[in-house]
Short mmCIF file of C-alpha atoms and ligand atoms in Angstrom, two decimals:
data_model
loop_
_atom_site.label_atom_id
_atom_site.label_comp_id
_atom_site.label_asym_id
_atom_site.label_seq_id
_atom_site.Cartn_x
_atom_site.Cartn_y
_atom_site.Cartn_z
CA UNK K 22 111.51 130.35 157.16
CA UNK K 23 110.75 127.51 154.10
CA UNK K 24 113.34 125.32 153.79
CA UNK K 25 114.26 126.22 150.56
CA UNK K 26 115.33 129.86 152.51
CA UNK K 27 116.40 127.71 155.59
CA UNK K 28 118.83 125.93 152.85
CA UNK K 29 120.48 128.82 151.39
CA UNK K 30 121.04 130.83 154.22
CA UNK K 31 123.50 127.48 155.74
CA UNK K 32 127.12 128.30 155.61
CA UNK K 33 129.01 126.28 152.86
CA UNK K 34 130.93 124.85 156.22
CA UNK K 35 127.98 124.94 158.58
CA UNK K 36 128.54 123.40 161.74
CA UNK K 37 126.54 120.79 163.65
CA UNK K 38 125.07 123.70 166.19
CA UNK K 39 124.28 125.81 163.10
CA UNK K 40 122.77 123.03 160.94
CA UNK K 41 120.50 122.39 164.48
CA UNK K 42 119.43 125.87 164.42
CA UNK K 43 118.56 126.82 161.40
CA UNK K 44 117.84 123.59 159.41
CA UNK K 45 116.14 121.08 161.73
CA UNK K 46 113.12 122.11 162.63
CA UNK K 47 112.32 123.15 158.71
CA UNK K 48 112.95 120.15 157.45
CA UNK K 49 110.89 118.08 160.46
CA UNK K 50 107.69 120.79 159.28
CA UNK K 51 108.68 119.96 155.85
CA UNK K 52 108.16 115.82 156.55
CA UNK K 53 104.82 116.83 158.07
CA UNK K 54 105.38 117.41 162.21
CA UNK K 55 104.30 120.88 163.52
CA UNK K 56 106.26 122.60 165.98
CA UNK K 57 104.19 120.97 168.76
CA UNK K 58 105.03 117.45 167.37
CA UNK K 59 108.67 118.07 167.82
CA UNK K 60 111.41 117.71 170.72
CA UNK K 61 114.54 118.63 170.64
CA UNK K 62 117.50 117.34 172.54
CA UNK K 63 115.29 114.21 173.30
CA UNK K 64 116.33 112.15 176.25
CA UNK K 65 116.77 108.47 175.97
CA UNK K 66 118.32 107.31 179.19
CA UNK K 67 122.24 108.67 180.13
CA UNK K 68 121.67 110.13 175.92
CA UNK K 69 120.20 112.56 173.62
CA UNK K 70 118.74 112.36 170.61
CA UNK K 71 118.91 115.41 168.66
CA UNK K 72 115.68 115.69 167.41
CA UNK K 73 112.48 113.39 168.48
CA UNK K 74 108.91 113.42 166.82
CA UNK K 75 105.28 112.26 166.95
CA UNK K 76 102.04 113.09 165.53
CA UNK K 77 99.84 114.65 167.93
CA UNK K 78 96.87 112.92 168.78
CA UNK K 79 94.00 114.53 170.72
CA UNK K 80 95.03 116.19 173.52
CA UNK K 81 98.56 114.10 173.66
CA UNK K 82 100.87 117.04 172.40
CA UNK K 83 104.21 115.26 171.88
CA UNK K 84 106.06 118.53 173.09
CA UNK K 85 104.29 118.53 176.34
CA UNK K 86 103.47 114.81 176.90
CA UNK K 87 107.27 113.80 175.07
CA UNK K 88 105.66 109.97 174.88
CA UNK K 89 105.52 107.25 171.94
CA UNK K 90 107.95 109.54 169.91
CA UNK K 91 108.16 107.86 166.34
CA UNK K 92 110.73 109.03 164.75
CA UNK K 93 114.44 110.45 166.02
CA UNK K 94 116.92 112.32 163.79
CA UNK K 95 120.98 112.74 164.77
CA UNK K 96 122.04 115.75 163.31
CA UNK K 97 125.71 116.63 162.06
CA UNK K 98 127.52 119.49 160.97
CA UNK K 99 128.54 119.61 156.82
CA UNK K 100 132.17 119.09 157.63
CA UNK K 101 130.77 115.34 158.66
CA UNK K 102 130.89 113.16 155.50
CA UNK K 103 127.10 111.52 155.86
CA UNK K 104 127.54 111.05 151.59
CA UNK K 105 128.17 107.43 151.66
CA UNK K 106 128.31 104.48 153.59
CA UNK K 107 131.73 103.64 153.52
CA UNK K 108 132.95 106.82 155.30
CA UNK K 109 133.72 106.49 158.97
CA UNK K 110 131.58 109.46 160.19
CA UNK K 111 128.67 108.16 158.24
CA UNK K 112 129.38 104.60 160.32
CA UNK K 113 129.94 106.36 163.44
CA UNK K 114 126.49 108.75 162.84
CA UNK K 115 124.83 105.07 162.51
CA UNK K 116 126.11 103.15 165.35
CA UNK K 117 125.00 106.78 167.28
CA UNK K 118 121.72 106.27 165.85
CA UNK K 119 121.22 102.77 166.65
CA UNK K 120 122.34 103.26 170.20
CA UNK K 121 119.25 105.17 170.31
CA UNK K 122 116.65 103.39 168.55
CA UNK K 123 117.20 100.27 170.11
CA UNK K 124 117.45 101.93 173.57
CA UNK K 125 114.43 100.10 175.95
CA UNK K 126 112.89 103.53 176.24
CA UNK K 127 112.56 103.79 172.23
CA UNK K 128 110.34 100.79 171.61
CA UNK K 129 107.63 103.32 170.25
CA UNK K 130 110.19 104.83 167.64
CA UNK K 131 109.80 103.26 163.97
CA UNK K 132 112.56 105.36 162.16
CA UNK K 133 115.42 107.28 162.46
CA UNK K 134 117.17 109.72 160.41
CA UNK K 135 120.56 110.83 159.91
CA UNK K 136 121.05 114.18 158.34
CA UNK K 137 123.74 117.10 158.15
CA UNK K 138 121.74 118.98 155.72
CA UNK K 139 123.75 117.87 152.99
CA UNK K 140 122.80 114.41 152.92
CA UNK K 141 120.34 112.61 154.49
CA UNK K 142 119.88 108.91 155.04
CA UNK K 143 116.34 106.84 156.58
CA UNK K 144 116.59 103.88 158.68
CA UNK K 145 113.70 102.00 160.03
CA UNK K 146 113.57 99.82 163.25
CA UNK K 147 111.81 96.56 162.96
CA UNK K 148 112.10 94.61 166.25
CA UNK K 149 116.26 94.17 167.44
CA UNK K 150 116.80 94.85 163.40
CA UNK K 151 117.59 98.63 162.50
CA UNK K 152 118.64 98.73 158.50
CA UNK K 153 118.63 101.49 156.08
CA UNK K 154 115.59 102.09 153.74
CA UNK K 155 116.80 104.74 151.45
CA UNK K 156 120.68 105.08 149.98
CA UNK K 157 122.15 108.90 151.19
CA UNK K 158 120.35 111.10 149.38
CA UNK K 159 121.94 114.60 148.71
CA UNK K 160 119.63 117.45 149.60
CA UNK K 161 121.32 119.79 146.77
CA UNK K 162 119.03 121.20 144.59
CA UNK K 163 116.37 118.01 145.51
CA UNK K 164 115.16 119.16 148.66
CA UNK K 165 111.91 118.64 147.01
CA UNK K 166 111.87 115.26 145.78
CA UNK K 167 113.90 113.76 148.73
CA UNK K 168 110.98 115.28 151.09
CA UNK K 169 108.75 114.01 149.06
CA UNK K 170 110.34 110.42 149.05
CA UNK K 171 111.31 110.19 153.09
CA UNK K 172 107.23 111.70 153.66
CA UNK K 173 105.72 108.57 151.39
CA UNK K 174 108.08 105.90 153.49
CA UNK K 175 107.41 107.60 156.78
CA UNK K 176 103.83 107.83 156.13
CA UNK K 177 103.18 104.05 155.79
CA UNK K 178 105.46 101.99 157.43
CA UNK K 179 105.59 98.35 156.11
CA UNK K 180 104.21 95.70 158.56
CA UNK K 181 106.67 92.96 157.14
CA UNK K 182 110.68 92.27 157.54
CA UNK K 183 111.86 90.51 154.82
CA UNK K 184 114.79 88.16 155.11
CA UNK K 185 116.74 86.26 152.80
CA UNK K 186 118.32 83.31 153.60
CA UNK K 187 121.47 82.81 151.63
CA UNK K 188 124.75 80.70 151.21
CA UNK K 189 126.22 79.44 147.99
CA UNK K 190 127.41 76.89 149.63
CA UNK K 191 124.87 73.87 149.66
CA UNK K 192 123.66 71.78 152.47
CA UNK K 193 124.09 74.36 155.25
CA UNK K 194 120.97 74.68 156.64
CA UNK K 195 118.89 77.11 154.36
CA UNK K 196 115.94 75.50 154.04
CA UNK K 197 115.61 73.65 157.59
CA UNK K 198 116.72 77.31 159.34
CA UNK K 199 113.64 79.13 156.57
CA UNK K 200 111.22 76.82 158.08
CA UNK K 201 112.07 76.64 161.43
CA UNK K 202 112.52 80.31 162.15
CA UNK K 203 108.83 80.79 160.50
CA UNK K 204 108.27 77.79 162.81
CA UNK K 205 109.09 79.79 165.75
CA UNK K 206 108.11 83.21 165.07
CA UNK K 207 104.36 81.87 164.75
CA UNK K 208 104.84 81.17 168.17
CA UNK K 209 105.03 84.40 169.01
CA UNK K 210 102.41 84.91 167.19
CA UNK K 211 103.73 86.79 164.41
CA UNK K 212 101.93 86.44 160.91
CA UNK K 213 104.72 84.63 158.47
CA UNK K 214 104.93 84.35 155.03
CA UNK K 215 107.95 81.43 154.02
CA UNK K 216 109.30 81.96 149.94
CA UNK K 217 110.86 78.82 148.58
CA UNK K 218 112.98 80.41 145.67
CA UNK K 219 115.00 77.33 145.02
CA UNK K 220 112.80 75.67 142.46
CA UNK K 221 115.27 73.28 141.34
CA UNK K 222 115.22 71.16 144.63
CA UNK K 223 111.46 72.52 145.63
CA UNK K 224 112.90 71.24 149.59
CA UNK K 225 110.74 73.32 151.72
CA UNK K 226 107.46 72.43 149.67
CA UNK K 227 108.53 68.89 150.52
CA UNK K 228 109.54 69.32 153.77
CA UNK K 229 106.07 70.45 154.37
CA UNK K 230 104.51 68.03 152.09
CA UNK K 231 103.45 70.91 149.92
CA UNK K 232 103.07 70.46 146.25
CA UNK K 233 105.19 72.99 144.01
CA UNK K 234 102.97 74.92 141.87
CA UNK K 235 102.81 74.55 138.19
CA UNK K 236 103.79 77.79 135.98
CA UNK K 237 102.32 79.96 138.23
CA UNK K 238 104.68 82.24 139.47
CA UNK K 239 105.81 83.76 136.27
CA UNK K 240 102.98 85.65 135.89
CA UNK K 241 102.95 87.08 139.25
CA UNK K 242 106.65 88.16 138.97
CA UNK K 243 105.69 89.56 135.24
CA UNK K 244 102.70 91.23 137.41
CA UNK K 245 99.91 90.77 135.01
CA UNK K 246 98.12 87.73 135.06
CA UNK K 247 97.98 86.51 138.82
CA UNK K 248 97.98 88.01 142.00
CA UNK K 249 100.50 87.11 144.09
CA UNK K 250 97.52 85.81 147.05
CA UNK K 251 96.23 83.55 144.80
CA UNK K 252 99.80 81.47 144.79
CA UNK K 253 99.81 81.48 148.73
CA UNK K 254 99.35 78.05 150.18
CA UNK K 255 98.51 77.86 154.29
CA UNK K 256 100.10 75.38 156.20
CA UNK K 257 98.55 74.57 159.87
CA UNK K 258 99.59 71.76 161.98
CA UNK K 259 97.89 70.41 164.59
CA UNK K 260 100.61 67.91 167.07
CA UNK K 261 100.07 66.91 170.76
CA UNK K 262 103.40 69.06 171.76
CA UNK K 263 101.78 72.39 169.94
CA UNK K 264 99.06 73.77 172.93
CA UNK K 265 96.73 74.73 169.50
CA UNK K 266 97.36 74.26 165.63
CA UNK K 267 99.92 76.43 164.47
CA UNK K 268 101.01 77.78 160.87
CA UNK K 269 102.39 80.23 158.29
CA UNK K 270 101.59 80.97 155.09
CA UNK K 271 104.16 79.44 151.91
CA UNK K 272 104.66 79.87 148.30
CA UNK K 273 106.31 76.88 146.68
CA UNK K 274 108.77 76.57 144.27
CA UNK K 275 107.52 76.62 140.72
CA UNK K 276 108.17 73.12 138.66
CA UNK K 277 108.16 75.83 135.57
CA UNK K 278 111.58 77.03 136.82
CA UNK K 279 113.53 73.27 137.74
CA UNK K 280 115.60 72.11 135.64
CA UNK K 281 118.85 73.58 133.71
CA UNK K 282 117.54 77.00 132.16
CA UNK K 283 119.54 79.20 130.05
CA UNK K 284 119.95 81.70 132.22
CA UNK K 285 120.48 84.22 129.57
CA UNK K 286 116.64 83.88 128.43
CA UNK K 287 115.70 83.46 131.52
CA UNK K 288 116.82 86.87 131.77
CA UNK K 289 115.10 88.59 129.50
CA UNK K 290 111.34 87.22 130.81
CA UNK K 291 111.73 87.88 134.79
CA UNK K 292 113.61 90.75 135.78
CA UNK K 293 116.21 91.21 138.98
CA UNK K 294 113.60 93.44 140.48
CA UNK K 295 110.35 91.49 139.88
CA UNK K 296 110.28 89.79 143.33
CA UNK K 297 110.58 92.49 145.21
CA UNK K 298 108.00 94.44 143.74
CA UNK K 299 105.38 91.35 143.78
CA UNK K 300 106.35 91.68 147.52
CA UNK K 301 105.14 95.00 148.06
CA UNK K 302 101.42 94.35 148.36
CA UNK K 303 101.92 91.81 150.79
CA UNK K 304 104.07 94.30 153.04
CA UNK K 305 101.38 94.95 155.28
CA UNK K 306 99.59 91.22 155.76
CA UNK K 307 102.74 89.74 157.20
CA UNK K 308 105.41 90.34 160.51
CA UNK K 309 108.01 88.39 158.74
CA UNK K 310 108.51 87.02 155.10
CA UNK K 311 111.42 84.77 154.72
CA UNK K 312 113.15 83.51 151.40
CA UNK K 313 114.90 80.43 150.75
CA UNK K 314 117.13 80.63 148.49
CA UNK K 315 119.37 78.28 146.00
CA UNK K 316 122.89 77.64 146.77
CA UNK K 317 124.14 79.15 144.05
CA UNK K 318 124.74 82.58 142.42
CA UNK K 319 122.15 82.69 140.36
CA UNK K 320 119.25 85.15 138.67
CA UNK K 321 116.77 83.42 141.16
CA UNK K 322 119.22 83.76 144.29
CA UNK K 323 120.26 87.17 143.23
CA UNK K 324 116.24 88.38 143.34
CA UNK K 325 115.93 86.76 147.04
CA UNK K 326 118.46 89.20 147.84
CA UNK K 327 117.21 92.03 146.04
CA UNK K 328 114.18 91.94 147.51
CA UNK K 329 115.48 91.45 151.36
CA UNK K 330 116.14 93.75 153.92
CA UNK K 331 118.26 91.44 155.97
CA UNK K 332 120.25 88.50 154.93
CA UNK K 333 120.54 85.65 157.91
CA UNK K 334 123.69 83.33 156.34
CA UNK K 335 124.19 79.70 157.91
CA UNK K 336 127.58 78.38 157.78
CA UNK K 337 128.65 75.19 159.22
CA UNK K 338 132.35 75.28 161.44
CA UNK K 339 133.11 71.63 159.30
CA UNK K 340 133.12 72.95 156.11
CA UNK K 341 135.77 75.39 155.07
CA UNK K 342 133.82 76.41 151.44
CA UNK K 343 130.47 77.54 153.61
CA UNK K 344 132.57 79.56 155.46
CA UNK K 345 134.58 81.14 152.69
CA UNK K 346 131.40 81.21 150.64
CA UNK K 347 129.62 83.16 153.63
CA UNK K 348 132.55 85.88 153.12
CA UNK K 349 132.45 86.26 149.33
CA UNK K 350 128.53 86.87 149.78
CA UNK K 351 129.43 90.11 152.37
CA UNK K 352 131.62 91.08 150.55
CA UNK K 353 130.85 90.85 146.67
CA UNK K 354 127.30 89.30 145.89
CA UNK K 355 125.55 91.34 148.29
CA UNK K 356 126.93 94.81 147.96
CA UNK K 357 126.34 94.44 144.22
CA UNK K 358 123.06 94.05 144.96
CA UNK K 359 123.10 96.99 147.02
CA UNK K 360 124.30 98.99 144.39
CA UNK K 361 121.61 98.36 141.88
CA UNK K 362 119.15 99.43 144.49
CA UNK K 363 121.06 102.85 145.36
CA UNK K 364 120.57 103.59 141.47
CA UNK K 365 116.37 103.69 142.14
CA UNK K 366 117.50 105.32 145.68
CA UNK K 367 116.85 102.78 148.14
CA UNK K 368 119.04 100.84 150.13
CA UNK K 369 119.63 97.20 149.86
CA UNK K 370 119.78 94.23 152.62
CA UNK K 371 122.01 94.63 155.46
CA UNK K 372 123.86 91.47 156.78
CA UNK K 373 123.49 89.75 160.24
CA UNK K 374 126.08 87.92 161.62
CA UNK K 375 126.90 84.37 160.36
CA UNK K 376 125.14 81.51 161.98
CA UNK K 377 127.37 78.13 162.55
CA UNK K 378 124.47 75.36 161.99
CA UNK K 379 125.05 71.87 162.88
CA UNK K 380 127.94 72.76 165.83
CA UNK K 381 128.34 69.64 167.62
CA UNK K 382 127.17 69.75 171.44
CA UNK K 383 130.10 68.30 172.97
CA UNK K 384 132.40 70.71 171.12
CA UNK K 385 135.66 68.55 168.98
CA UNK K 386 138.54 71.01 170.11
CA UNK K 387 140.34 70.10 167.10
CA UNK K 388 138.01 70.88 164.72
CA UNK K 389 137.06 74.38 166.48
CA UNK K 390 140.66 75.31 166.69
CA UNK K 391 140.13 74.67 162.57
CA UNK K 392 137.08 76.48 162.35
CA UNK K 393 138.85 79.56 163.91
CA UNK K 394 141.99 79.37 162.74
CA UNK K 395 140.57 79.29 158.86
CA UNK K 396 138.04 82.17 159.99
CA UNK K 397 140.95 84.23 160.97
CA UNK K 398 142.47 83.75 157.38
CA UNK K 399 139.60 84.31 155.72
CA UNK K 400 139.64 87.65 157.49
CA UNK K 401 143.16 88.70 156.94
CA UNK K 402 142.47 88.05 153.57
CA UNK K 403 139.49 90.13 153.42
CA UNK K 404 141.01 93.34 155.04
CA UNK K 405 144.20 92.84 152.71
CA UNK K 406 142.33 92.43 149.17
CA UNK K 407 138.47 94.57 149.83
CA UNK K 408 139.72 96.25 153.23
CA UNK K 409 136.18 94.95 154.90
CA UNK K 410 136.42 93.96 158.25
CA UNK K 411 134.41 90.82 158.35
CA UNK K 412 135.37 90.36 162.06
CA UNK K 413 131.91 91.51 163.40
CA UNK K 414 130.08 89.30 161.21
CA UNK K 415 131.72 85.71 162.64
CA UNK K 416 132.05 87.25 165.93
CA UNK K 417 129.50 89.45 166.89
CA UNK K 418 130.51 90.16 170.43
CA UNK K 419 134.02 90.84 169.90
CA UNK K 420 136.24 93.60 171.22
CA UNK K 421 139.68 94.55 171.06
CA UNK K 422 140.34 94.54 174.64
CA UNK K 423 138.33 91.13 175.52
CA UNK K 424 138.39 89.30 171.94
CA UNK K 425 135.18 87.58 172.64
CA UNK K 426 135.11 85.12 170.08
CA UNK K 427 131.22 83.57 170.81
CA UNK K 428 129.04 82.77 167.68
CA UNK K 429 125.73 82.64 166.88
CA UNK K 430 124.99 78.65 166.98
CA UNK K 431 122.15 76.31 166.56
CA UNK K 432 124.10 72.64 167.54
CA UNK K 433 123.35 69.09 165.72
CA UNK K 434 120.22 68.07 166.06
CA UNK K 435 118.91 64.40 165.31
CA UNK K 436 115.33 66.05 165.95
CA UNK K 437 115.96 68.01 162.87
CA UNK K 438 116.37 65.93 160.33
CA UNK K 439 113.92 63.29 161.52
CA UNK K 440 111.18 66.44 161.55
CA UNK K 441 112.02 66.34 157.60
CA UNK K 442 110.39 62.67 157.66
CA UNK K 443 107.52 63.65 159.22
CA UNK K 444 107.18 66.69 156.79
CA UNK K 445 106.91 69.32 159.86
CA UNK K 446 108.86 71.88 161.52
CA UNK K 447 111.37 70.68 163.95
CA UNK K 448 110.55 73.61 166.04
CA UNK K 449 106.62 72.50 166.42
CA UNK K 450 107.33 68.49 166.76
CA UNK K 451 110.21 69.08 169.51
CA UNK K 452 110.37 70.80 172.30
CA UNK K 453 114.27 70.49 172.34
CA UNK K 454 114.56 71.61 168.59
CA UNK K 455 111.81 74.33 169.73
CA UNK K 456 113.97 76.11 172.39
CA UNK K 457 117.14 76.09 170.20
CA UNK K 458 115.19 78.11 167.49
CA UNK K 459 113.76 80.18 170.08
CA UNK K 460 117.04 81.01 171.02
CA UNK K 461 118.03 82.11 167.37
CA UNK K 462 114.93 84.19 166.85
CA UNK K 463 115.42 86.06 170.39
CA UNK K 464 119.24 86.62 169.33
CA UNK K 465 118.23 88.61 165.87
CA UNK K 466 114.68 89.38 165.73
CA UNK K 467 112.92 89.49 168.84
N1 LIG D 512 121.04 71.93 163.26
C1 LIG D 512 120.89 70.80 162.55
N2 LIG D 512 121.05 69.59 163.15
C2 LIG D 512 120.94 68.44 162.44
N3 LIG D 512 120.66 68.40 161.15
C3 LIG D 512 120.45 69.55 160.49
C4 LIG D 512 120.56 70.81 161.16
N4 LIG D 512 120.31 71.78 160.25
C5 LIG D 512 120.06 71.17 159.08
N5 LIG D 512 120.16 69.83 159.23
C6 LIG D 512 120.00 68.82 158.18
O1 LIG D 512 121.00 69.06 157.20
C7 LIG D 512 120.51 68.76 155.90
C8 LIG D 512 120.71 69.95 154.98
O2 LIG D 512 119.90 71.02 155.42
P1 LIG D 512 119.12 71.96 154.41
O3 LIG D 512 118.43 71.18 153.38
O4 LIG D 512 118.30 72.87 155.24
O5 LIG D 512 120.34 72.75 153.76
P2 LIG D 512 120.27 73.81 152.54
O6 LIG D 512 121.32 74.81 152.81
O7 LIG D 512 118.91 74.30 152.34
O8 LIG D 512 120.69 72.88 151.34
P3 LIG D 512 120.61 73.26 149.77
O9 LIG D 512 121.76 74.18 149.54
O10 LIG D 512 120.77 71.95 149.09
O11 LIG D 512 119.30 73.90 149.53
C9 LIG D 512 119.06 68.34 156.08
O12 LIG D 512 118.98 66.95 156.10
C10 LIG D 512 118.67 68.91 157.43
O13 LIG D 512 117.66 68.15 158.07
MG1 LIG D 513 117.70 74.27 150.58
#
């Protein structure tokens, strides 16, 4: 049966057994696995995946052999609202779907679908991070196109995660946390590309001793005169507490962009999606590109996000305004965002959860009684006025019956400012610094 037949022959009301039966396996041969390349009821640990898949290769039949699958899809029935993401059966179908990507026996598995033959939505895994690559596309009257689109994504998955670092608030720990992460995740050995987008300050160039480049990156974001490679600077340090010289790969701010612009002009030469774009080539050279951006809500910050798939926000527990400006970026700047990349059917950045920078080691009780006393208002608030739930995003590890309220941390650090004056990562001049970073990148990416 095509799935065009396959389609029409579904029940307006078809339910999740039904949709299984007569629409899976179609639309699995219509994204380009054979029957042989596909497993149904797929076990991963105590669970089941509805559908698994894999390429065969050689004599490793996926159907027989059922290792490396690549790709898992949780199937629903059409009663199951999978049209948009603010629906709870479309978050339920996720949280299902992460559960099983991120599963130790799925570290093989690339991308996951969720699909009740209505709608359909594609996620990809990327180390601990699982986020959404297209928005839900309906399958009515596009079955076409939409197979056409999830085929081109699943055919070549990018290499690189991109990740935005953002907070409107200024001084939190942006530019120190861009550096340092890339810091760290190059020793892991992960290829890393670091963005400075805040070409006002230019703090990351600096902090590297790195010069910012001079009207150059206009004409890469324009994408006609320059190549986007020939604006990449390498940085490599060589330090008695690094075993071998170590280093990632930066683009500088551009002087052409510092000062006060009219941002109204500004507009009508670069464009909200330019970055992104420019980005694309480089998808494949890189584990990990990270963007600093400005602390403010700007055309340049509002690119960096655009063009992210994750967006890591440091907060600090002293100051109220980072915290509250941490919260209008869930729940305003970002989404809107989102929604301009839902109208060219992608999906934009999800958010991790907050990171307090700068918490003190011996912890003030006073001031973390503030910290969580303001946190709780600012999430009252929330619910009241947007009805998001921001509680997951200051407290990752909290439930209703044991209100954990632990936070992603990284504590005051003399090492890290004084790495500023040497113009080098923290995270390659001290071990201390070093193992607190280490910590971070374990806790989101790794
Ligand atoms: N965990 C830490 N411990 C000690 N000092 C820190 C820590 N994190 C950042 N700092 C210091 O705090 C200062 C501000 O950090 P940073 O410049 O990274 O903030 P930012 O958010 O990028 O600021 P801006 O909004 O101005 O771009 C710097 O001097 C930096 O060295
Ligand atoms: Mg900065």
């Amino acid at each position: 049966m095509s799935l065009e037949q396959a389609f029409q022959s579904l029940p307006p009301d078809a339910a999740e057994a039904v949709v299984e039966s007569i629409f899976s396996k179609p639309f699995l041969n219509a994204l380009g696995f054979s029957d042989e390349e596909i497993v149904p009821k797929f076990g991963i640990g105590k669970w089941a995946v509805d559908q698994a898949a894999r390429k065969n290769t050689g004599d490793d039949i996926f159907l027989h052999t059922q290792n490396d699958p690549y790709l898992y899809m949780e199937v629903k029935g059409r009663p199951a609202n999978l049209s948009g993401e603010m629906y709870p059966d479309h978050r339920d179908t996720v949280l299902q779907l992460k559960r099983y990507l991120l599963a130790p026996s799925s570290k093989s598995v690339k991308w996951g679908l969720i699909m009740n033959s209505l709608h359909v939505q594609l996620f990809r895994k990327h180390g601990k991070i699982v986020h959404p690559v297209t928005s839900c596309l309906s399958l009515e009257g596009n079955l076409k196109q939409v197979v056409k689109l999830l085929r081109q994504h699943i055919g070549s998955p990018p290499k690189a995660l991109t990740i935005a670092l953002y907070n409107n608030k200024g001084g939190v720990g942006k530019t120190t946390t861009t550096i340092n992460l890339a810091a760290t995740l190059t020793l892991y050995k992960k290829k890393v590309l670091v963005i400075d987008f805040d070409h006002n300050q230019s703090d990351l160039g600096d902090a590297l001793n790195l010069s910012p480049l001079k009207n150059k990156v206009l004409g890469v974001l324009k994408g006609k005169s320059a190549n986007i490679r020939d604006i990449i600077t390498p940085y490599k340090l060589e330090h008695p507490s690094l075993k071998e010289p170590l280093g990632f790969d930066v683009i500088t701010a551009d002087d052409a962009f510092s000062g006060e612009l009219d941002e109204a002009k500004l507009r009508q030469i670069v464009k909200l999606h330019d970055l992104h774009k420019a980005l694309e080539s480089l998808k494949n050279d890189y584990d990990y590109i990270l963007i600093d951006s400005p602390p403010n809500w700007r055309l340049f910050a509002q690119k960096a996000i655009y063009a992210a798939d994750v967006v890591l926000i440091p907060a600090r527990h002293d100051n109220l305004h980072s915290l509250q400006n941490a919260s209008t970026a869930i729940t305003q700047f970002i989404p809107a965002m989102r929604e301009k990349r839902r109208a060219v059917q992608e999906s934009g950045p999800i958010v991790l959860p907050i990171f307090m920078n700068n918490t003190p080691t011996r912890s003030a009780p006073f001031q973390v009684a503030l910290m969580h006393n303001a946190i709780k208002k600012i999430i009252v608030k929330s619910k009241s006025e947007t009805g998001f739930d921001l509680t997951h995003y200051f407290y990752p590890k909290y439930c209703k019956g044991q209100k954990n309220l632990d936070m992603v941390s990284v504590p005051y650090m003399a090492y890290i400012p004084r790495a500023d004056f040497m113009h080098m990562p923290a995270a390659f001049a001290f071990k201390p610094a070093r193992e607190q970073y280490q910590n971070l990148v374990k806790e989101y990416f790794l």
